[in-house]
CSV table of C-alpha atoms in Angstrom, one decimal:
chain,number,residue,atom,x,y,z
A,1,UNK,CA,-7.8,13.2,-27.6
A,2,UNK,CA,-4.5,11.6,-28.5
A,3,UNK,CA,-4.4,7.8,-28.3
A,4,UNK,CA,-1.1,7.0,-26.7
A,5,UNK,CA,-1.3,9.6,-23.8
A,6,UNK,CA,-4.8,8.2,-23.1
A,7,UNK,CA,-3.6,4.6,-23.1
A,8,UNK,CA,-0.8,5.5,-20.6
A,9,UNK,CA,-3.2,7.5,-18.4
A,10,UNK,CA,-5.3,4.3,-18.2
A,11,UNK,CA,-2.1,2.2,-17.6
A,12,UNK,CA,-1.0,4.4,-14.7
A,13,UNK,CA,-4.5,4.2,-13.2
A,14,UNK,CA,-4.3,0.4,-13.4
A,15,UNK,CA,-0.9,0.5,-11.7
A,16,UNK,CA,-2.2,2.6,-8.8
A,17,UNK,CA,-5.2,0.2,-8.6
A,18,UNK,CA,-2.8,-2.7,-8.4
A,19,UNK,CA,-0.8,-1.0,-5.7
A,20,UNK,CA,-3.8,-0.1,-3.6
A,21,UNK,CA,-5.2,-3.7,-3.9
A,22,UNK,CA,-1.9,-5.5,-3.1
A,23,UNK,CA,-0.1,-3.1,-0.8
A,24,UNK,CA,-3.4,-2.1,0.8
A,25,UNK,CA,-3.7,-5.3,2.9
A,26,UNK,CA,0.1,-5.3,3.2
A,27,UNK,CA,0.1,-1.9,4.9
A,28,UNK,CA,-3.0,-2.7,6.9
A,29,UNK,CA,-1.3,-5.8,8.4
A,30,UNK,CA,1.6,-3.6,9.4
A,31,UNK,CA,-0.8,-1.2,11.2
A,32,UNK,CA,-2.6,-4.2,12.8
A,33,UNK,CA,0.7,-5.2,14.5
A,34,UNK,CA,-0.2,-2.8,17.3
A,35,UNK,CA,-3.9,-2.5,16.8
A,36,UNK,CA,-5.0,-6.1,16.5
A,37,UNK,CA,-2.3,-8.6,17.6
A,38,UNK,CA,-2.4,-9.5,21.3
A,39,UNK,CA,1.0,-11.0,21.8
A,40,UNK,CA,4.3,-11.8,20.1
A,41,UNK,CA,2.9,-15.1,18.6
A,42,UNK,CA,0.0,-13.2,17.0
A,43,UNK,CA,2.5,-10.6,15.6
A,44,UNK,CA,4.6,-13.3,14.1
A,45,UNK,CA,1.6,-14.9,12.5
A,46,UNK,CA,0.7,-11.5,10.9
A,47,UNK,CA,4.3,-11.0,9.7
A,48,UNK,CA,4.4,-14.5,8.2
A,49,UNK,CA,1.2,-13.8,6.1
A,50,UNK,CA,2.9,-11.0,4.3
A,51,UNK,CA,6.6,-12.0,4.6
A,52,UNK,CA,6.9,-13.6,1.2
A,53,UNK,CA,5.0,-10.9,-0.7
A,54,UNK,CA,5.4,-7.4,0.9
A,55,UNK,CA,8.5,-6.4,-1.2
A,56,UNK,CA,6.9,-7.7,-4.4
A,57,UNK,CA,3.8,-5.6,-3.7
A,58,UNK,CA,5.9,-2.4,-3.5
A,59,UNK,CA,7.0,-3.0,-7.1
A,60,UNK,CA,3.6,-1.6,-8.1
A,61,UNK,CA,4.5,1.7,-6.4
A,62,UNK,CA,7.8,2.0,-8.1
A,63,UNK,CA,6.3,1.1,-11.4
A,64,UNK,CA,3.5,3.6,-11.1
A,65,UNK,CA,5.9,6.4,-10.1
A,66,UNK,CA,8.4,5.4,-12.9
A,67,UNK,CA,5.6,5.2,-15.5
A,68,UNK,CA,4.4,8.7,-14.5
A,69,UNK,CA,7.9,10.0,-14.8
A,70,UNK,CA,8.4,8.6,-18.3
A,71,UNK,CA,5.0,9.0,-19.8
A,72,UNK,CA,3.9,12.3,-18.1
A,73,UNK,CA,7.1,14.2,-17.0
A,74,UNK,CA,5.2,17.4,-16.2
A,75,UNK,CA,2.6,15.5,-14.1
A,76,UNK,CA,5.5,13.8,-12.2
A,77,UNK,CA,7.4,17.1,-11.8
A,78,UNK,CA,4.5,19.1,-10.5
A,79,UNK,CA,3.1,16.4,-8.2
A,80,UNK,CA,6.4,15.3,-6.6
A,81,UNK,CA,7.7,18.9,-6.2
A,82,UNK,CA,4.4,20.2,-4.8
A,83,UNK,CA,4.3,17.3,-2.4
A,84,UNK,CA,8.0,17.1,-1.6
A,85,UNK,CA,7.6,16.9,2.2
A,86,UNK,CA,4.8,14.4,2.5
A,87,UNK,CA,6.3,12.1,-0.1
A,88,UNK,CA,9.7,12.3,1.6
A,89,UNK,CA,7.9,11.2,4.8
A,90,UNK,CA,6.4,8.3,2.8
A,91,UNK,CA,9.9,7.3,1.6
A,92,UNK,CA,11.4,7.4,5.1
A,93,UNK,CA,8.4,5.4,6.4
A,94,UNK,CA,8.9,2.7,3.8
A,95,UNK,CA,12.6,2.5,4.5
A,96,UNK,CA,12.0,2.1,8.3
A,97,UNK,CA,9.2,-0.4,7.6
A,98,UNK,CA,11.4,-2.5,5.4
A,99,UNK,CA,14.3,-2.5,7.9
A,100,UNK,CA,12.0,-3.5,10.7
A,101,UNK,CA,10.8,-6.6,8.8
A,102,UNK,CA,14.4,-7.8,8.5
A,103,UNK,CA,15.6,-6.7,12.0
A,104,UNK,CA,12.7,-7.6,14.2
A,105,UNK,CA,13.6,-11.2,14.8
A,106,UNK,CA,17.4,-10.7,15.2
A,107,UNK,CA,17.3,-10.2,19.0
A,108,UNK,CA,15.0,-12.1,21.4
A,109,UNK,CA,14.1,-9.3,23.8
A,110,UNK,CA,10.7,-7.6,24.3
A,111,UNK,CA,12.2,-4.1,24.0
A,112,UNK,CA,13.9,-4.9,20.7
A,113,UNK,CA,10.7,-6.4,19.2
A,114,UNK,CA,8.5,-3.6,20.5
A,115,UNK,CA,10.8,-1.0,18.9
A,116,UNK,CA,10.5,-2.6,15.5
A,117,UNK,CA,6.8,-3.4,15.9
A,118,UNK,CA,6.2,0.4,16.2
A,119,UNK,CA,8.5,1.0,13.2
A,120,UNK,CA,6.3,-1.4,11.2
A,121,UNK,CA,3.0,0.1,12.4
A,122,UNK,CA,3.9,3.8,12.2
A,123,UNK,CA,5.7,3.3,8.9
A,124,UNK,CA,2.7,1.5,7.4
A,125,UNK,CA,0.4,4.3,8.6
A,126,UNK,CA,2.5,7.1,7.3
A,127,UNK,CA,3.0,5.4,3.9
A,128,UNK,CA,-0.7,4.7,3.5
A,129,UNK,CA,-1.8,8.2,4.6
A,130,UNK,CA,0.8,9.9,2.3
A,131,UNK,CA,-0.1,7.9,-0.8
A,132,UNK,CA,-3.8,8.5,-0.2
A,133,UNK,CA,-3.2,12.2,0.3
A,134,UNK,CA,-1.1,12.4,-2.9
A,135,UNK,CA,-3.7,10.5,-5.0
A,136,UNK,CA,-6.5,12.6,-3.6
A,137,UNK,CA,-4.7,15.9,-4.5
A,138,UNK,CA,-3.8,14.8,-8.0
A,139,UNK,CA,-7.5,14.2,-8.6
A,140,UNK,CA,-8.9,17.2,-6.8
A,141,UNK,CA,-6.3,19.9,-7.3
A,142,UNK,CA,-3.1,21.6,-6.2
A,143,UNK,CA,-2.2,25.4,-6.3
A,144,UNK,CA,-0.2,25.3,-9.5
A,145,UNK,CA,0.7,28.3,-11.5
A,146,UNK,CA,0.9,28.6,-15.3
A,147,UNK,CA,4.4,27.0,-15.2
A,148,UNK,CA,3.1,24.0,-13.3
A,149,UNK,CA,4.9,25.1,-10.1
A,150,UNK,CA,3.4,25.1,-6.6
A,151,UNK,CA,2.3,28.5,-5.4
A,152,UNK,CA,2.6,29.1,-1.7
A,153,UNK,CA,4.7,27.6,1.1
A,154,UNK,CA,5.7,24.0,1.8
A,155,UNK,CA,2.3,23.2,3.3
A,156,UNK,CA,0.2,24.8,0.5
A,157,UNK,CA,-0.9,21.3,-0.5
A,158,UNK,CA,-2.6,20.7,2.9
A,159,UNK,CA,-6.4,20.6,2.5
A,160,UNK,CA,-9.5,18.7,3.4
A,161,UNK,CA,-9.1,16.6,0.3
A,162,UNK,CA,-5.6,15.5,1.5
A,163,UNK,CA,-7.0,14.4,4.8
A,164,UNK,CA,-9.9,12.7,3.1
A,165,UNK,CA,-7.6,10.7,0.7
A,166,UNK,CA,-5.1,9.9,3.5
A,167,UNK,CA,-7.6,8.6,5.9
A,168,UNK,CA,-9.6,6.9,3.1
A,169,UNK,CA,-6.6,4.8,2.2
A,170,UNK,CA,-5.6,4.1,5.8
A,171,UNK,CA,-9.2,2.9,6.7
A,172,UNK,CA,-9.5,0.8,3.6
A,173,UNK,CA,-6.1,-0.8,4.2
A,174,UNK,CA,-7.2,-1.8,7.7
A,175,UNK,CA,-10.3,-3.6,6.7
A,176,UNK,CA,-8.6,-5.0,3.6
A,177,UNK,CA,-6.0,-6.5,5.9
A,178,UNK,CA,-8.7,-7.9,8.2
A,179,UNK,CA,-10.2,-9.7,5.2
A,180,UNK,CA,-6.8,-10.9,4.1
A,181,UNK,CA,-6.0,-12.3,7.6
A,182,UNK,CA,-9.4,-14.0,7.7
A,183,UNK,CA,-8.4,-15.7,4.4
A,184,UNK,CA,-4.7,-16.4,5.1
A,185,UNK,CA,-4.7,-17.4,8.8
A,186,UNK,CA,-6.2,-20.1,11.0
A,187,UNK,CA,-7.3,-20.3,14.6
A,188,UNK,CA,-8.0,-17.4,16.9
A,189,UNK,CA,-6.5,-14.8,14.5
A,190,UNK,CA,-8.7,-15.9,11.7
A,191,UNK,CA,-11.9,-15.7,13.8
A,192,UNK,CA,-11.1,-12.3,15.3
A,193,UNK,CA,-10.2,-10.9,11.9
A,194,UNK,CA,-13.4,-12.0,10.3
A,195,UNK,CA,-15.4,-10.7,13.3
A,196,UNK,CA,-13.7,-7.3,13.2
A,197,UNK,CA,-14.1,-7.0,9.4
A,198,UNK,CA,-17.8,-7.5,9.7
A,199,UNK,CA,-18.0,-4.8,12.4
A,200,UNK,CA,-15.8,-2.2,10.8
A,201,UNK,CA,-16.2,-2.4,7.0
A,202,UNK,CA,-19.5,-0.4,6.8
A,203,UNK,CA,-17.7,2.5,8.5
A,204,UNK,CA,-14.1,2.1,7.3
A,205,UNK,CA,-15.0,2.6,3.6
A,206,UNK,CA,-16.9,5.9,4.3
A,207,UNK,CA,-13.8,8.2,3.8
A,208,UNK,CA,-13.0,6.6,0.4
A,209,UNK,CA,-16.6,6.8,-0.6
A,210,UNK,CA,-16.6,10.5,0.3
A,211,UNK,CA,-13.5,11.0,-1.8
A,212,UNK,CA,-15.2,9.2,-4.7
A,213,UNK,CA,-18.3,11.4,-4.4
A,214,UNK,CA,-16.2,14.6,-4.1
A,215,UNK,CA,-14.4,13.9,-7.4
A,216,UNK,CA,-17.7,13.1,-9.0
A,217,UNK,CA,-19.2,16.4,-7.9
A,218,UNK,CA,-16.1,18.2,-9.3
A,219,UNK,CA,-16.0,16.5,-12.7
A,220,UNK,CA,-18.0,13.3,-12.7
A,221,UNK,CA,-19.6,11.6,-15.7
A,222,UNK,CA,-22.6,9.3,-15.8
A,223,UNK,CA,-20.6,6.2,-16.2
A,224,UNK,CA,-18.3,7.1,-13.3
A,225,UNK,CA,-21.3,7.6,-11.1
A,226,UNK,CA,-22.2,4.0,-12.0
A,227,UNK,CA,-18.8,2.9,-10.8
A,228,UNK,CA,-19.5,4.6,-7.5
A,229,UNK,CA,-22.7,2.6,-7.1
A,230,UNK,CA,-20.9,-0.6,-8.1
A,231,UNK,CA,-18.3,0.1,-5.4
A,232,UNK,CA,-21.0,0.5,-2.7
A,233,UNK,CA,-22.6,-2.8,-3.9
A,234,UNK,CA,-19.2,-4.5,-3.6
A,235,UNK,CA,-18.8,-3.4,0.0
A,236,UNK,CA,-22.3,-4.6,0.9
A,237,UNK,CA,-21.5,-7.9,-0.8
A,238,UNK,CA,-18.2,-8.2,1.1
A,239,UNK,CA,-20.0,-7.6,4.4
A,240,UNK,CA,-22.6,-10.3,3.7
A,241,UNK,CA,-20.1,-12.8,2.5
A,242,UNK,CA,-17.9,-12.3,5.5
A,243,UNK,CA,-20.9,-12.8,7.8
A,244,UNK,CA,-21.5,-16.1,6.1
A,245,UNK,CA,-17.9,-17.3,6.4
A,246,UNK,CA,-17.0,-17.0,2.7
A,247,UNK,CA,-13.6,-15.4,3.4
A,248,UNK,CA,-12.1,-15.7,-0.1
A,249,UNK,CA,-15.1,-14.2,-1.7
A,250,UNK,CA,-15.3,-11.4,0.9
A,251,UNK,CA,-11.7,-10.6,0.2
A,252,UNK,CA,-12.3,-10.5,-3.5
A,253,UNK,CA,-15.4,-8.3,-3.0
A,254,UNK,CA,-13.6,-5.7,-0.9
A,255,UNK,CA,-10.8,-5.8,-3.5
A,256,UNK,CA,-13.4,-5.1,-6.2
A,257,UNK,CA,-14.5,-2.0,-4.2
A,258,UNK,CA,-11.0,-0.4,-4.5
A,259,UNK,CA,-11.0,-1.3,-8.2
A,260,UNK,CA,-14.3,0.5,-8.7
A,261,UNK,CA,-13.2,3.3,-6.5
A,262,UNK,CA,-10.0,4.1,-8.4
A,263,UNK,CA,-11.7,3.6,-11.8
A,264,UNK,CA,-14.4,6.1,-10.8
A,265,UNK,CA,-11.9,8.6,-9.4
A,266,UNK,CA,-9.4,8.5,-12.4
A,267,UNK,CA,-12.3,8.3,-14.9
A,268,UNK,CA,-14.0,11.4,-13.5
A,269,UNK,CA,-10.7,13.3,-13.5
A,270,UNK,CA,-9.8,12.4,-17.1
A,271,UNK,CA,-8.4,14.1,-19.1
A,272,UNK,CA,-7.0,16.3,-16.3
A,273,UNK,CA,-4.0,14.7,-14.5
A,274,UNK,CA,-3.7,17.6,-11.9
A,275,UNK,CA,-6.3,20.4,-11.7
A,276,UNK,CA,-5.0,23.8,-10.7
A,277,UNK,CA,-6.9,25.4,-7.8
A,278,UNK,CA,-5.6,28.8,-9.0
A,279,UNK,CA,-7.0,28.9,-12.5
A,280,UNK,CA,-8.5,26.0,-14.6
A,281,UNK,CA,-6.4,27.3,-17.5
A,282,UNK,CA,-3.3,26.0,-15.6
A,283,UNK,CA,-4.6,22.5,-15.4
A,284,UNK,CA,-2.2,19.7,-16.5
A,285,UNK,CA,-3.9,17.3,-18.9
A,286,UNK,CA,-2.9,14.1,-20.7
A,287,UNK,CA,-2.2,16.2,-23.7
A,288,UNK,CA,0.0,19.0,-22.3
A,289,UNK,CA,1.8,16.9,-19.7
A,290,UNK,CA,2.8,13.8,-21.8
A,291,UNK,CA,6.0,12.8,-23.4
A,292,UNK,CA,6.4,12.5,-27.2
A,293,UNK,CA,4.6,9.8,-29.2
A,294,UNK,CA,8.0,8.1,-29.8
A,295,UNK,CA,8.7,7.8,-26.1
A,296,UNK,CA,5.2,6.5,-25.4
A,297,UNK,CA,5.4,4.1,-28.3
A,298,UNK,CA,8.7,2.7,-27.0
A,299,UNK,CA,7.3,2.4,-23.5
A,300,UNK,CA,4.3,0.5,-24.8
A,301,UNK,CA,6.6,-2.1,-26.4
A,302,UNK,CA,8.6,-2.5,-23.2
A,303,UNK,CA,5.4,-2.7,-21.1
A,304,UNK,CA,3.8,-5.3,-23.4
A,305,UNK,CA,6.8,-7.6,-22.6
A,306,UNK,CA,7.6,-6.7,-19.0
A,307,UNK,CA,4.2,-6.3,-17.4
A,308,UNK,CA,3.0,-9.9,-18.1
A,309,UNK,CA,6.2,-11.2,-16.6
A,310,UNK,CA,5.8,-9.2,-13.5
A,311,UNK,CA,2.2,-10.3,-13.1
A,312,UNK,CA,3.2,-14.0,-13.8
A,313,UNK,CA,6.0,-14.1,-11.2
A,314,UNK,CA,3.9,-12.3,-8.6
A,315,UNK,CA,0.9,-14.7,-9.2
A,316,UNK,CA,3.3,-17.6,-8.9
A,317,UNK,CA,4.6,-16.3,-5.5
A,318,UNK,CA,1.1,-16.0,-4.1
A,319,UNK,CA,0.3,-19.5,-5.3
A,320,UNK,CA,3.4,-21.0,-3.7
A,321,UNK,CA,2.6,-19.3,-0.4
A,322,UNK,CA,-1.1,-19.9,-0.5
A,323,UNK,CA,-1.4,-22.0,2.7
A,324,UNK,CA,-2.9,-20.6,5.8
A,325,UNK,CA,-0.7,-19.6,8.7
A,326,UNK,CA,-1.5,-20.4,12.3
A,327,UNK,CA,0.2,-20.1,15.7
A,328,UNK,CA,1.1,-23.8,15.5
A,329,UNK,CA,3.4,-23.0,12.6
A,330,UNK,CA,5.4,-20.5,14.6
A,331,UNK,CA,8.6,-21.9,16.2
A,332,UNK,CA,9.9,-20.8,19.5
A,333,UNK,CA,11.6,-17.4,19.5
A,334,UNK,CA,15.4,-17.4,19.7
A,335,UNK,CA,18.2,-15.0,19.5
A,336,UNK,CA,20.3,-14.5,16.4
A,337,UNK,CA,24.1,-14.9,16.5
A,338,UNK,CA,25.9,-13.3,13.4
A,339,UNK,CA,28.1,-15.8,11.5
A,340,UNK,CA,31.3,-13.9,12.3
A,341,UNK,CA,30.5,-13.9,16.0
A,342,UNK,CA,29.7,-17.6,15.9
A,343,UNK,CA,33.1,-18.3,14.4
A,344,UNK,CA,34.9,-16.2,17.0
A,345,UNK,CA,33.0,-18.0,19.8
A,346,UNK,CA,33.8,-21.4,18.3
A,347,UNK,CA,37.5,-20.5,18.1
A,348,UNK,CA,37.6,-19.3,21.7
A,349,UNK,CA,35.9,-22.5,22.9
A,350,UNK,CA,38.5,-24.6,21.0
A,351,UNK,CA,41.4,-22.7,22.6
A,352,UNK,CA,41.2,-23.8,26.2
A,353,UNK,CA,44.3,-21.8,27.1
A,354,UNK,CA,42.5,-18.5,26.5
A,355,UNK,CA,39.7,-17.8,29.0
A,356,UNK,CA,36.6,-16.2,27.7
A,357,UNK,CA,35.9,-12.7,28.9
A,358,UNK,CA,32.8,-12.1,31.0
A,359,UNK,CA,29.8,-11.5,28.7
A,360,UNK,CA,31.5,-13.1,25.7
């Protein structure tokens, strides 16, 4: 097996692991805006826990997709063309979600806030489900022909594995978010998050565990089965720690679960990057789907410089915003007046000869 393609396969697996770990609780908090929060204050507390970090977390998605494009162009081409519709939905969901974060607090009305709350919740769900489905299909198989093109219609990708991966990531994101809220908030939100984490985590991880086991049955190795067992132990440990009130350790333990999960899944799939469900001879592997050694070598140099910088600035961001958030930190809601409108209003108030129009 060639060294550089193998290194970049591992690197892409690490990038996806980082994305699921960081964006997992981020997307989960978005879904909990409608599933968990009881009122506007609770929702503002939830938003403030991820407000400083959500856009930085998405860097891992962009980096994983970009690295796949550069290191394994055939992997990228086959995956993104075969899953054109679901990944387009993911893109639209992420756009609406990002806009909602910025627009939600601009107008102080219940209807306005509710609209954007739904945009955050639905956008988070669609993004989590779509990414989970895509990762499941790249490890279990797509109907690819000998040219790496999808055979069948636009929904030929739809299968039980897609549902398993999609719901696996959604369910994991929800409990990961509950563990994060128990760690990052105080007061009633903290207590309820910890209580619901203890109740749900044994069941919420089942779809992802089923995905792990499915991949092992298809192409598992002894050491990847060991990672599955380690993941189950990590979940049991997270449950026990949360019951005892060790919120930081519980969050780390449920994070360790997703690390073991992705390592077992990608490890079992290696060296195949996308299995073909039509004919095993059409499988894309790290050898036949990779770029040249020159390209991979140049990428390795850039990554050796850039990746530590990304990790450093993101770690610094989490350190700066490490304090807990509670309802007492949330100021009173108020409307937002754009700067240009404020200048116009000030000018009209200064000109006493020109009466203000009704509603101005």
